Protein backbone atom coordinates (compact mmCIF):
# COMPACT_ATOMS: atom_id res chain seq x y z
CA UNK A 1 0.00 0.00 0.00
CA UNK A 2 -0.58 2.43 -1.70
CA UNK A 3 -1.26 0.48 -4.89
CA UNK A 4 0.78 1.44 -7.91
CA UNK A 5 -0.73 3.83 -10.43
CA UNK A 6 -2.30 2.15 -13.38
CA UNK A 7 -3.20 3.51 -16.81
CA UNK A 8 -6.90 3.26 -17.64
CA UNK A 9 -8.55 3.90 -20.98
CA UNK A 10 -10.79 6.96 -21.04
CA UNK A 11 -13.44 8.13 -23.39
CA UNK A 12 -11.92 10.10 -26.24
CA UNK A 13 -12.54 13.85 -26.18
CA UNK A 14 -15.21 15.17 -28.52
CA UNK A 15 -15.21 18.88 -29.27
CA UNK A 16 -18.22 21.03 -30.07
CA UNK A 17 -16.91 22.14 -33.45
CA UNK A 18 -20.35 23.40 -34.54
CA UNK A 19 -20.11 26.06 -31.83
CA UNK A 20 -17.09 27.57 -33.58
CA UNK A 21 -19.16 28.13 -36.72
CA UNK A 22 -21.67 30.33 -34.87
CA UNK A 23 -20.63 33.90 -35.38
CA UNK A 24 -21.97 37.43 -35.34
CA UNK A 25 -22.88 39.15 -38.61
CA UNK A 26 -20.53 41.88 -39.78
CA UNK A 27 -21.70 45.21 -38.40
CA UNK A 28 -19.18 47.26 -40.37
CA UNK A 29 -21.88 48.90 -42.52
CA UNK A 30 -24.25 49.46 -39.63
CA UNK A 31 -21.97 51.61 -37.51
CA UNK A 32 -21.29 55.33 -37.78
CA UNK A 33 -19.90 56.13 -41.20
CA UNK A 34 -17.39 58.74 -40.02
CA UNK A 35 -15.74 56.31 -37.59
CA UNK A 36 -13.01 55.32 -40.01
CA UNK A 37 -12.18 58.94 -40.78
CA UNK A 38 -11.99 59.73 -37.10
CA UNK A 39 -9.57 56.90 -36.38
CA UNK A 40 -7.35 57.64 -39.35
CA UNK A 41 -7.21 61.26 -38.15
CA UNK A 42 -5.92 60.01 -34.82
CA UNK A 43 -3.16 58.03 -36.45
CA UNK A 44 -2.00 60.69 -38.82
CA UNK B 1 -23.94 48.76 -17.59
CA UNK B 2 -26.95 50.99 -17.41
CA UNK B 3 -28.73 51.25 -20.74
CA UNK B 4 -28.14 54.51 -22.52
CA UNK B 5 -31.01 56.86 -21.89
CA UNK B 6 -32.89 57.33 -25.09
CA UNK B 7 -33.08 60.94 -26.17
CA UNK B 8 -36.45 62.24 -27.07
CA UNK B 9 -36.29 63.90 -30.46
CA UNK B 10 -36.77 67.63 -30.16
CA UNK B 11 -39.70 68.88 -32.18
CA UNK B 12 -37.46 71.24 -34.14
CA UNK B 13 -35.27 68.36 -35.40
CA UNK B 14 -36.09 66.06 -38.24
CA UNK B 15 -38.06 63.12 -36.88
CA UNK B 16 -36.81 60.77 -39.57
CA UNK B 17 -33.05 61.15 -39.19
CA UNK B 18 -32.96 60.74 -35.42
CA UNK B 19 -33.65 56.98 -35.19
CA UNK B 20 -31.07 56.33 -37.93
CA UNK B 21 -28.39 58.05 -35.88
CA UNK B 22 -29.49 56.26 -32.70
CA UNK B 23 -29.34 52.89 -34.46
CA UNK B 24 -25.85 53.59 -35.80
CA UNK B 25 -24.70 54.52 -32.30
CA UNK B 26 -26.25 51.38 -30.88
CA UNK B 27 -24.56 49.18 -33.48
CA UNK B 28 -21.23 50.82 -32.63
CA UNK B 29 -21.81 49.98 -28.96
CA UNK B 30 -23.01 46.49 -29.87
CA UNK B 31 -19.88 45.88 -31.92
CA UNK B 32 -17.69 46.96 -29.01
CA UNK B 33 -19.42 44.51 -26.67
CA UNK B 34 -18.98 41.71 -29.20
CA UNK B 35 -15.26 42.49 -29.60
CA UNK B 36 -14.89 42.34 -25.81
CA UNK B 37 -16.95 39.12 -25.51
CA UNK B 38 -19.48 40.97 -23.29
CA UNK B 39 -22.38 38.89 -24.48
CA UNK B 40 -24.99 39.84 -21.84
CA UNK B 41 -24.50 43.51 -22.64
CA UNK B 42 -24.58 42.72 -26.37
CA UNK B 43 -28.03 41.16 -25.88
CA UNK B 44 -29.28 44.31 -24.16
CA UNK B 45 -28.00 46.61 -26.90
CA UNK B 46 -29.42 44.37 -29.64
CA UNK B 47 -32.76 44.63 -27.84
CA UNK B 48 -32.45 48.42 -27.85
CA UNK B 49 -31.99 48.33 -31.63
CA UNK B 50 -35.02 46.06 -31.93
CA UNK B 51 -37.10 48.48 -29.86
CA UNK B 52 -36.50 51.04 -32.62
CA UNK B 53 -36.45 48.75 -35.68
CA UNK B 54 -38.32 45.63 -34.65
CA UNK B 55 -37.38 43.48 -37.66
CA UNK B 56 -33.69 44.38 -38.02
CA UNK B 57 -32.02 41.16 -39.19
CA UNK B 58 -28.52 42.05 -37.96
CA UNK B 59 -29.85 42.93 -34.52
CA UNK B 60 -31.88 39.72 -34.25
CA UNK B 61 -28.89 37.64 -35.40
CA UNK B 62 -26.62 39.39 -32.91
CA UNK B 63 -29.14 38.82 -30.12
CA UNK B 64 -29.44 35.09 -30.87
CA UNK B 65 -25.68 34.55 -31.27
CA UNK B 66 -24.96 36.54 -28.09
CA UNK B 67 -27.54 34.49 -26.16
CA UNK B 68 -25.96 31.26 -27.40
CA UNK B 69 -22.47 32.51 -26.49
CA UNK B 70 -23.77 33.56 -23.06
CA UNK B 71 -25.10 30.00 -22.62
CA UNK B 72 -28.69 31.26 -22.48
CA UNK B 73 -29.93 28.53 -24.78
CA UNK B 74 -33.58 28.69 -23.65
CA UNK B 75 -33.74 32.40 -24.34
CA UNK B 76 -32.03 31.95 -27.70
CA UNK B 77 -34.70 29.44 -28.65
CA UNK B 78 -37.55 31.68 -27.56
CA UNK B 79 -36.05 34.56 -29.57
CA UNK B 80 -35.87 32.29 -32.62
CA UNK B 81 -39.45 31.22 -31.97
CA UNK B 82 -40.74 34.78 -31.73
CA UNK B 83 -38.95 35.67 -34.99
CA UNK B 84 -40.74 32.91 -36.86
CA UNK B 85 -42.91 35.30 -38.87
CA UNK B 86 -39.81 36.97 -40.37
CA UNK B 87 -38.36 35.74 -43.66
CA UNK B 88 -35.03 34.85 -42.02
CA UNK B 89 -33.73 31.29 -41.83
CA UNK B 90 -32.65 30.52 -38.28
CA UNK B 91 -32.88 26.76 -38.62
CA UNK B 92 -29.16 26.18 -38.01
CA UNK B 93 -29.26 28.19 -34.77
CA UNK B 94 -32.42 26.37 -33.79
CA UNK B 95 -30.82 23.00 -34.46
CA UNK B 96 -27.77 23.98 -32.43
CA UNK B 97 -29.94 25.06 -29.47
CA UNK B 98 -31.87 21.79 -29.57
CA UNK B 99 -28.53 19.93 -29.67
CA UNK B 100 -27.40 21.82 -26.56
CA UNK B 101 -30.64 20.81 -24.85
CA UNK B 102 -30.02 17.23 -25.93
CA UNK B 103 -33.25 17.24 -27.99
CA UNK B 104 -31.43 15.35 -30.69
CA UNK B 105 -34.30 14.39 -32.96
CA UNK B 106 -35.65 17.95 -33.01
CA UNK B 107 -32.12 19.12 -33.78
CA UNK B 108 -31.81 16.75 -36.74
CA UNK B 109 -35.22 17.81 -38.03
CA UNK B 110 -34.20 21.49 -37.93
CA UNK B 111 -31.14 20.72 -40.03
CA UNK B 112 -33.15 19.17 -42.83
CA UNK B 113 -32.66 21.01 -46.08
CA UNK B 114 -29.25 22.50 -45.27
CA UNK B 115 -27.03 19.46 -45.53
CA UNK B 116 -24.73 21.33 -47.92
CA UNK B 117 -23.02 23.71 -45.51
CA UNK B 118 -20.03 22.53 -43.51
CA UNK B 119 -21.49 24.09 -40.33
CA UNK B 120 -24.65 22.01 -40.72
CA UNK B 121 -22.56 18.92 -41.49
CA UNK B 122 -20.46 19.37 -38.35
CA UNK B 123 -23.55 19.73 -36.21
CA UNK B 124 -25.24 16.78 -37.87
CA UNK B 125 -22.18 14.65 -37.21
CA UNK B 126 -22.14 15.67 -33.53
CA UNK B 127 -25.84 14.86 -33.18
CA UNK B 128 -25.39 11.45 -34.83
CA UNK B 129 -22.45 10.78 -32.50
CA UNK B 130 -24.63 11.45 -29.46
CA UNK B 131 -27.35 9.26 -30.92
CA UNK B 132 -24.81 6.46 -31.13
CA UNK B 133 -24.91 6.41 -34.94
CA UNK B 134 -21.15 6.41 -35.05
CA UNK B 135 -20.59 5.23 -38.60
CA UNK B 136 -22.94 7.88 -40.00
CA UNK B 137 -21.21 10.49 -37.85
CA UNK B 138 -17.80 9.39 -39.14
CA UNK B 139 -18.93 9.43 -42.77
CA UNK B 140 -19.60 13.16 -42.41
CA UNK B 141 -16.21 13.87 -40.83
CA UNK B 142 -14.54 11.98 -43.62
CA UNK B 143 -16.41 14.08 -46.19
CA UNK B 144 -15.33 17.22 -44.35
CA UNK B 145 -11.66 16.30 -44.15
CA UNK B 146 -10.93 18.19 -47.35
CA UNK B 147 -12.42 21.39 -45.90
CA UNK B 148 -9.51 21.89 -43.47
CA UNK B 149 -11.67 22.49 -40.40
CA UNK B 150 -9.62 23.18 -37.32
CA UNK B 151 -9.53 20.32 -34.79
CA UNK B 152 -11.73 18.11 -36.96
CA UNK B 153 -9.26 15.27 -36.49
CA UNK B 154 -9.99 15.24 -32.75
CA UNK B 155 -13.62 14.32 -33.31
CA UNK B 156 -12.79 12.01 -36.19
CA UNK B 157 -10.39 9.99 -34.07
CA UNK B 158 -12.76 10.03 -31.07
CA UNK B 159 -15.43 8.65 -33.37
CA UNK B 160 -13.20 5.94 -34.78
CA UNK B 161 -12.21 4.81 -31.28
CA UNK B 162 -15.82 4.86 -30.04
CA UNK B 163 -16.92 2.90 -33.08
CA UNK B 164 -14.32 0.21 -32.41
CA UNK B 165 -12.41 1.18 -35.52
CA UNK B 166 -9.14 1.94 -33.73
CA UNK B 167 -7.20 0.14 -36.44
CA UNK B 168 -8.08 2.98 -38.84
CA UNK B 169 -6.68 5.71 -36.59
CA UNK B 170 -3.11 5.28 -37.76
CA UNK B 171 -4.11 5.68 -41.39
CA UNK B 172 -6.16 8.80 -40.67
CA UNK B 173 -3.31 10.38 -38.69
CA UNK B 174 -0.89 9.73 -41.51
CA UNK B 175 -3.26 11.22 -44.07
CA UNK B 176 -3.46 14.51 -42.12
Tab-separated table of C-alpha atoms in Angstrom:
chain	number	residue	atom	x	y	z
A	1	UNK	CA	0.000	0.000	0.000
A	2	UNK	CA	-0.583	2.425	-1.696
A	3	UNK	CA	-1.255	0.484	-4.886
A	4	UNK	CA	0.778	1.436	-7.911
A	5	UNK	CA	-0.727	3.834	-10.433
A	6	UNK	CA	-2.300	2.150	-13.382
A	7	UNK	CA	-3.201	3.506	-16.814
A	8	UNK	CA	-6.902	3.260	-17.637
A	9	UNK	CA	-8.551	3.897	-20.975
A	10	UNK	CA	-10.786	6.964	-21.040
A	11	UNK	CA	-13.437	8.129	-23.394
A	12	UNK	CA	-11.920	10.105	-26.236
A	13	UNK	CA	-12.539	13.847	-26.177
A	14	UNK	CA	-15.212	15.168	-28.518
A	15	UNK	CA	-15.210	18.885	-29.267
A	16	UNK	CA	-18.224	21.033	-30.071
A	17	UNK	CA	-16.911	22.145	-33.446
A	18	UNK	CA	-20.346	23.398	-34.542
A	19	UNK	CA	-20.114	26.059	-31.832
A	20	UNK	CA	-17.093	27.569	-33.581
A	21	UNK	CA	-19.159	28.131	-36.723
A	22	UNK	CA	-21.670	30.327	-34.869
A	23	UNK	CA	-20.627	33.898	-35.383
A	24	UNK	CA	-21.969	37.429	-35.341
A	25	UNK	CA	-22.879	39.145	-38.610
A	26	UNK	CA	-20.529	41.880	-39.780
A	27	UNK	CA	-21.702	45.209	-38.398
A	28	UNK	CA	-19.180	47.257	-40.374
A	29	UNK	CA	-21.875	48.901	-42.518
A	30	UNK	CA	-24.248	49.458	-39.627
A	31	UNK	CA	-21.969	51.614	-37.514
A	32	UNK	CA	-21.287	55.332	-37.780
A	33	UNK	CA	-19.896	56.133	-41.202
A	34	UNK	CA	-17.393	58.738	-40.020
A	35	UNK	CA	-15.741	56.313	-37.587
A	36	UNK	CA	-13.011	55.323	-40.007
A	37	UNK	CA	-12.184	58.941	-40.781
A	38	UNK	CA	-11.994	59.727	-37.099
A	39	UNK	CA	-9.572	56.895	-36.382
A	40	UNK	CA	-7.350	57.645	-39.345
A	41	UNK	CA	-7.210	61.264	-38.150
A	42	UNK	CA	-5.919	60.015	-34.820
A	43	UNK	CA	-3.155	58.030	-36.451
A	44	UNK	CA	-2.000	60.687	-38.824
B	1	UNK	CA	-23.940	48.757	-17.588
B	2	UNK	CA	-26.951	50.986	-17.414
B	3	UNK	CA	-28.731	51.254	-20.735
B	4	UNK	CA	-28.136	54.507	-22.516
B	5	UNK	CA	-31.013	56.859	-21.890
B	6	UNK	CA	-32.891	57.334	-25.088
B	7	UNK	CA	-33.080	60.936	-26.170
B	8	UNK	CA	-36.455	62.244	-27.074
B	9	UNK	CA	-36.291	63.902	-30.462
B	10	UNK	CA	-36.770	67.631	-30.157
B	11	UNK	CA	-39.701	68.882	-32.182
B	12	UNK	CA	-37.457	71.238	-34.135
B	13	UNK	CA	-35.274	68.358	-35.403
B	14	UNK	CA	-36.090	66.056	-38.240
B	15	UNK	CA	-38.062	63.120	-36.883
B	16	UNK	CA	-36.810	60.768	-39.574
B	17	UNK	CA	-33.054	61.147	-39.188
B	18	UNK	CA	-32.959	60.742	-35.418
B	19	UNK	CA	-33.646	56.975	-35.190
B	20	UNK	CA	-31.070	56.334	-37.932
B	21	UNK	CA	-28.390	58.048	-35.878
B	22	UNK	CA	-29.489	56.261	-32.702
B	23	UNK	CA	-29.342	52.891	-34.458
B	24	UNK	CA	-25.846	53.592	-35.798
B	25	UNK	CA	-24.700	54.518	-32.301
B	26	UNK	CA	-26.251	51.377	-30.879
B	27	UNK	CA	-24.558	49.176	-33.483
B	28	UNK	CA	-21.233	50.823	-32.633
B	29	UNK	CA	-21.813	49.976	-28.960
B	30	UNK	CA	-23.006	46.493	-29.870
B	31	UNK	CA	-19.882	45.876	-31.922
B	32	UNK	CA	-17.693	46.956	-29.013
B	33	UNK	CA	-19.416	44.505	-26.666
B	34	UNK	CA	-18.978	41.708	-29.204
B	35	UNK	CA	-15.264	42.494	-29.601
B	36	UNK	CA	-14.887	42.338	-25.811
B	37	UNK	CA	-16.954	39.123	-25.509
B	38	UNK	CA	-19.477	40.966	-23.292
B	39	UNK	CA	-22.380	38.890	-24.476
B	40	UNK	CA	-24.991	39.838	-21.839
B	41	UNK	CA	-24.500	43.508	-22.636
B	42	UNK	CA	-24.577	42.721	-26.366
B	43	UNK	CA	-28.028	41.158	-25.879
B	44	UNK	CA	-29.283	44.310	-24.163
B	45	UNK	CA	-27.998	46.609	-26.903
B	46	UNK	CA	-29.418	44.366	-29.640
B	47	UNK	CA	-32.764	44.630	-27.844
B	48	UNK	CA	-32.450	48.416	-27.847
B	49	UNK	CA	-31.988	48.333	-31.632
B	50	UNK	CA	-35.016	46.062	-31.927
B	51	UNK	CA	-37.099	48.481	-29.860
B	52	UNK	CA	-36.496	51.036	-32.624
B	53	UNK	CA	-36.451	48.747	-35.678
B	54	UNK	CA	-38.321	45.631	-34.651
B	55	UNK	CA	-37.375	43.483	-37.659
B	56	UNK	CA	-33.694	44.378	-38.020
B	57	UNK	CA	-32.018	41.165	-39.190
B	58	UNK	CA	-28.516	42.053	-37.957
B	59	UNK	CA	-29.854	42.934	-34.518
B	60	UNK	CA	-31.877	39.716	-34.248
B	61	UNK	CA	-28.893	37.645	-35.400
B	62	UNK	CA	-26.621	39.394	-32.909
B	63	UNK	CA	-29.145	38.819	-30.124
B	64	UNK	CA	-29.437	35.085	-30.871
B	65	UNK	CA	-25.683	34.548	-31.269
B	66	UNK	CA	-24.962	36.537	-28.089
B	67	UNK	CA	-27.537	34.492	-26.158
B	68	UNK	CA	-25.956	31.259	-27.400
B	69	UNK	CA	-22.473	32.506	-26.491
B	70	UNK	CA	-23.773	33.555	-23.061
B	71	UNK	CA	-25.099	29.999	-22.616
B	72	UNK	CA	-28.695	31.264	-22.484
B	73	UNK	CA	-29.929	28.528	-24.777
B	74	UNK	CA	-33.581	28.688	-23.647
B	75	UNK	CA	-33.738	32.403	-24.342
B	76	UNK	CA	-32.033	31.952	-27.701
B	77	UNK	CA	-34.703	29.438	-28.654
B	78	UNK	CA	-37.546	31.683	-27.556
B	79	UNK	CA	-36.052	34.558	-29.569
B	80	UNK	CA	-35.870	32.294	-32.620
B	81	UNK	CA	-39.449	31.219	-31.966
B	82	UNK	CA	-40.740	34.776	-31.729
B	83	UNK	CA	-38.950	35.672	-34.995
B	84	UNK	CA	-40.739	32.912	-36.864
B	85	UNK	CA	-42.911	35.302	-38.870
B	86	UNK	CA	-39.807	36.969	-40.373
B	87	UNK	CA	-38.358	35.742	-43.661
B	88	UNK	CA	-35.026	34.851	-42.016
B	89	UNK	CA	-33.731	31.294	-41.828
B	90	UNK	CA	-32.647	30.522	-38.279
B	91	UNK	CA	-32.882	26.758	-38.620
B	92	UNK	CA	-29.162	26.176	-38.011
B	93	UNK	CA	-29.257	28.187	-34.773
B	94	UNK	CA	-32.425	26.370	-33.785
B	95	UNK	CA	-30.818	22.996	-34.460
B	96	UNK	CA	-27.769	23.978	-32.428
B	97	UNK	CA	-29.939	25.064	-29.466
B	98	UNK	CA	-31.866	21.786	-29.567
B	99	UNK	CA	-28.532	19.931	-29.670
B	100	UNK	CA	-27.403	21.822	-26.558
B	101	UNK	CA	-30.642	20.810	-24.848
B	102	UNK	CA	-30.023	17.229	-25.930
B	103	UNK	CA	-33.249	17.237	-27.987
B	104	UNK	CA	-31.434	15.350	-30.687
B	105	UNK	CA	-34.297	14.385	-32.964
B	106	UNK	CA	-35.653	17.947	-33.009
B	107	UNK	CA	-32.123	19.118	-33.779
B	108	UNK	CA	-31.805	16.750	-36.737
B	109	UNK	CA	-35.220	17.809	-38.025
B	110	UNK	CA	-34.201	21.487	-37.927
B	111	UNK	CA	-31.136	20.719	-40.033
B	112	UNK	CA	-33.149	19.171	-42.828
B	113	UNK	CA	-32.656	21.012	-46.075
B	114	UNK	CA	-29.254	22.500	-45.267
B	115	UNK	CA	-27.028	19.461	-45.529
B	116	UNK	CA	-24.726	21.334	-47.916
B	117	UNK	CA	-23.018	23.715	-45.510
B	118	UNK	CA	-20.029	22.533	-43.506
B	119	UNK	CA	-21.487	24.087	-40.328
B	120	UNK	CA	-24.648	22.014	-40.719
B	121	UNK	CA	-22.562	18.919	-41.494
B	122	UNK	CA	-20.456	19.374	-38.351
B	123	UNK	CA	-23.546	19.735	-36.206
B	124	UNK	CA	-25.245	16.779	-37.866
B	125	UNK	CA	-22.178	14.646	-37.213
B	126	UNK	CA	-22.136	15.666	-33.528
B	127	UNK	CA	-25.839	14.855	-33.177
B	128	UNK	CA	-25.385	11.454	-34.825
B	129	UNK	CA	-22.452	10.780	-32.504
B	130	UNK	CA	-24.626	11.446	-29.455
B	131	UNK	CA	-27.355	9.262	-30.925
B	132	UNK	CA	-24.808	6.459	-31.126
B	133	UNK	CA	-24.914	6.411	-34.942
B	134	UNK	CA	-21.149	6.412	-35.050
B	135	UNK	CA	-20.592	5.231	-38.600
B	136	UNK	CA	-22.936	7.882	-40.003
B	137	UNK	CA	-21.208	10.492	-37.853
B	138	UNK	CA	-17.800	9.386	-39.145
B	139	UNK	CA	-18.930	9.430	-42.773
B	140	UNK	CA	-19.601	13.158	-42.412
B	141	UNK	CA	-16.206	13.867	-40.834
B	142	UNK	CA	-14.539	11.976	-43.625
B	143	UNK	CA	-16.407	14.078	-46.192
B	144	UNK	CA	-15.328	17.219	-44.345
B	145	UNK	CA	-11.656	16.296	-44.149
B	146	UNK	CA	-10.927	18.190	-47.348
B	147	UNK	CA	-12.420	21.390	-45.898
B	148	UNK	CA	-9.509	21.892	-43.466
B	149	UNK	CA	-11.667	22.491	-40.403
B	150	UNK	CA	-9.616	23.178	-37.324
B	151	UNK	CA	-9.529	20.316	-34.792
B	152	UNK	CA	-11.727	18.110	-36.961
B	153	UNK	CA	-9.255	15.268	-36.493
B	154	UNK	CA	-9.991	15.239	-32.747
B	155	UNK	CA	-13.623	14.317	-33.312
B	156	UNK	CA	-12.787	12.010	-36.191
B	157	UNK	CA	-10.386	9.987	-34.067
B	158	UNK	CA	-12.760	10.031	-31.074
B	159	UNK	CA	-15.432	8.650	-33.373
B	160	UNK	CA	-13.197	5.938	-34.784
B	161	UNK	CA	-12.211	4.815	-31.283
B	162	UNK	CA	-15.816	4.856	-30.040
B	163	UNK	CA	-16.924	2.898	-33.079
B	164	UNK	CA	-14.324	0.208	-32.412
B	165	UNK	CA	-12.407	1.182	-35.521
B	166	UNK	CA	-9.144	1.936	-33.729
B	167	UNK	CA	-7.200	0.138	-36.444
B	168	UNK	CA	-8.085	2.980	-38.841
B	169	UNK	CA	-6.679	5.712	-36.587
B	170	UNK	CA	-3.109	5.278	-37.761
B	171	UNK	CA	-4.110	5.676	-41.389
B	172	UNK	CA	-6.160	8.799	-40.669
B	173	UNK	CA	-3.306	10.384	-38.693
B	174	UNK	CA	-0.888	9.732	-41.507
B	175	UNK	CA	-3.256	11.216	-44.069
B	176	UNK	CA	-3.465	14.512	-42.117
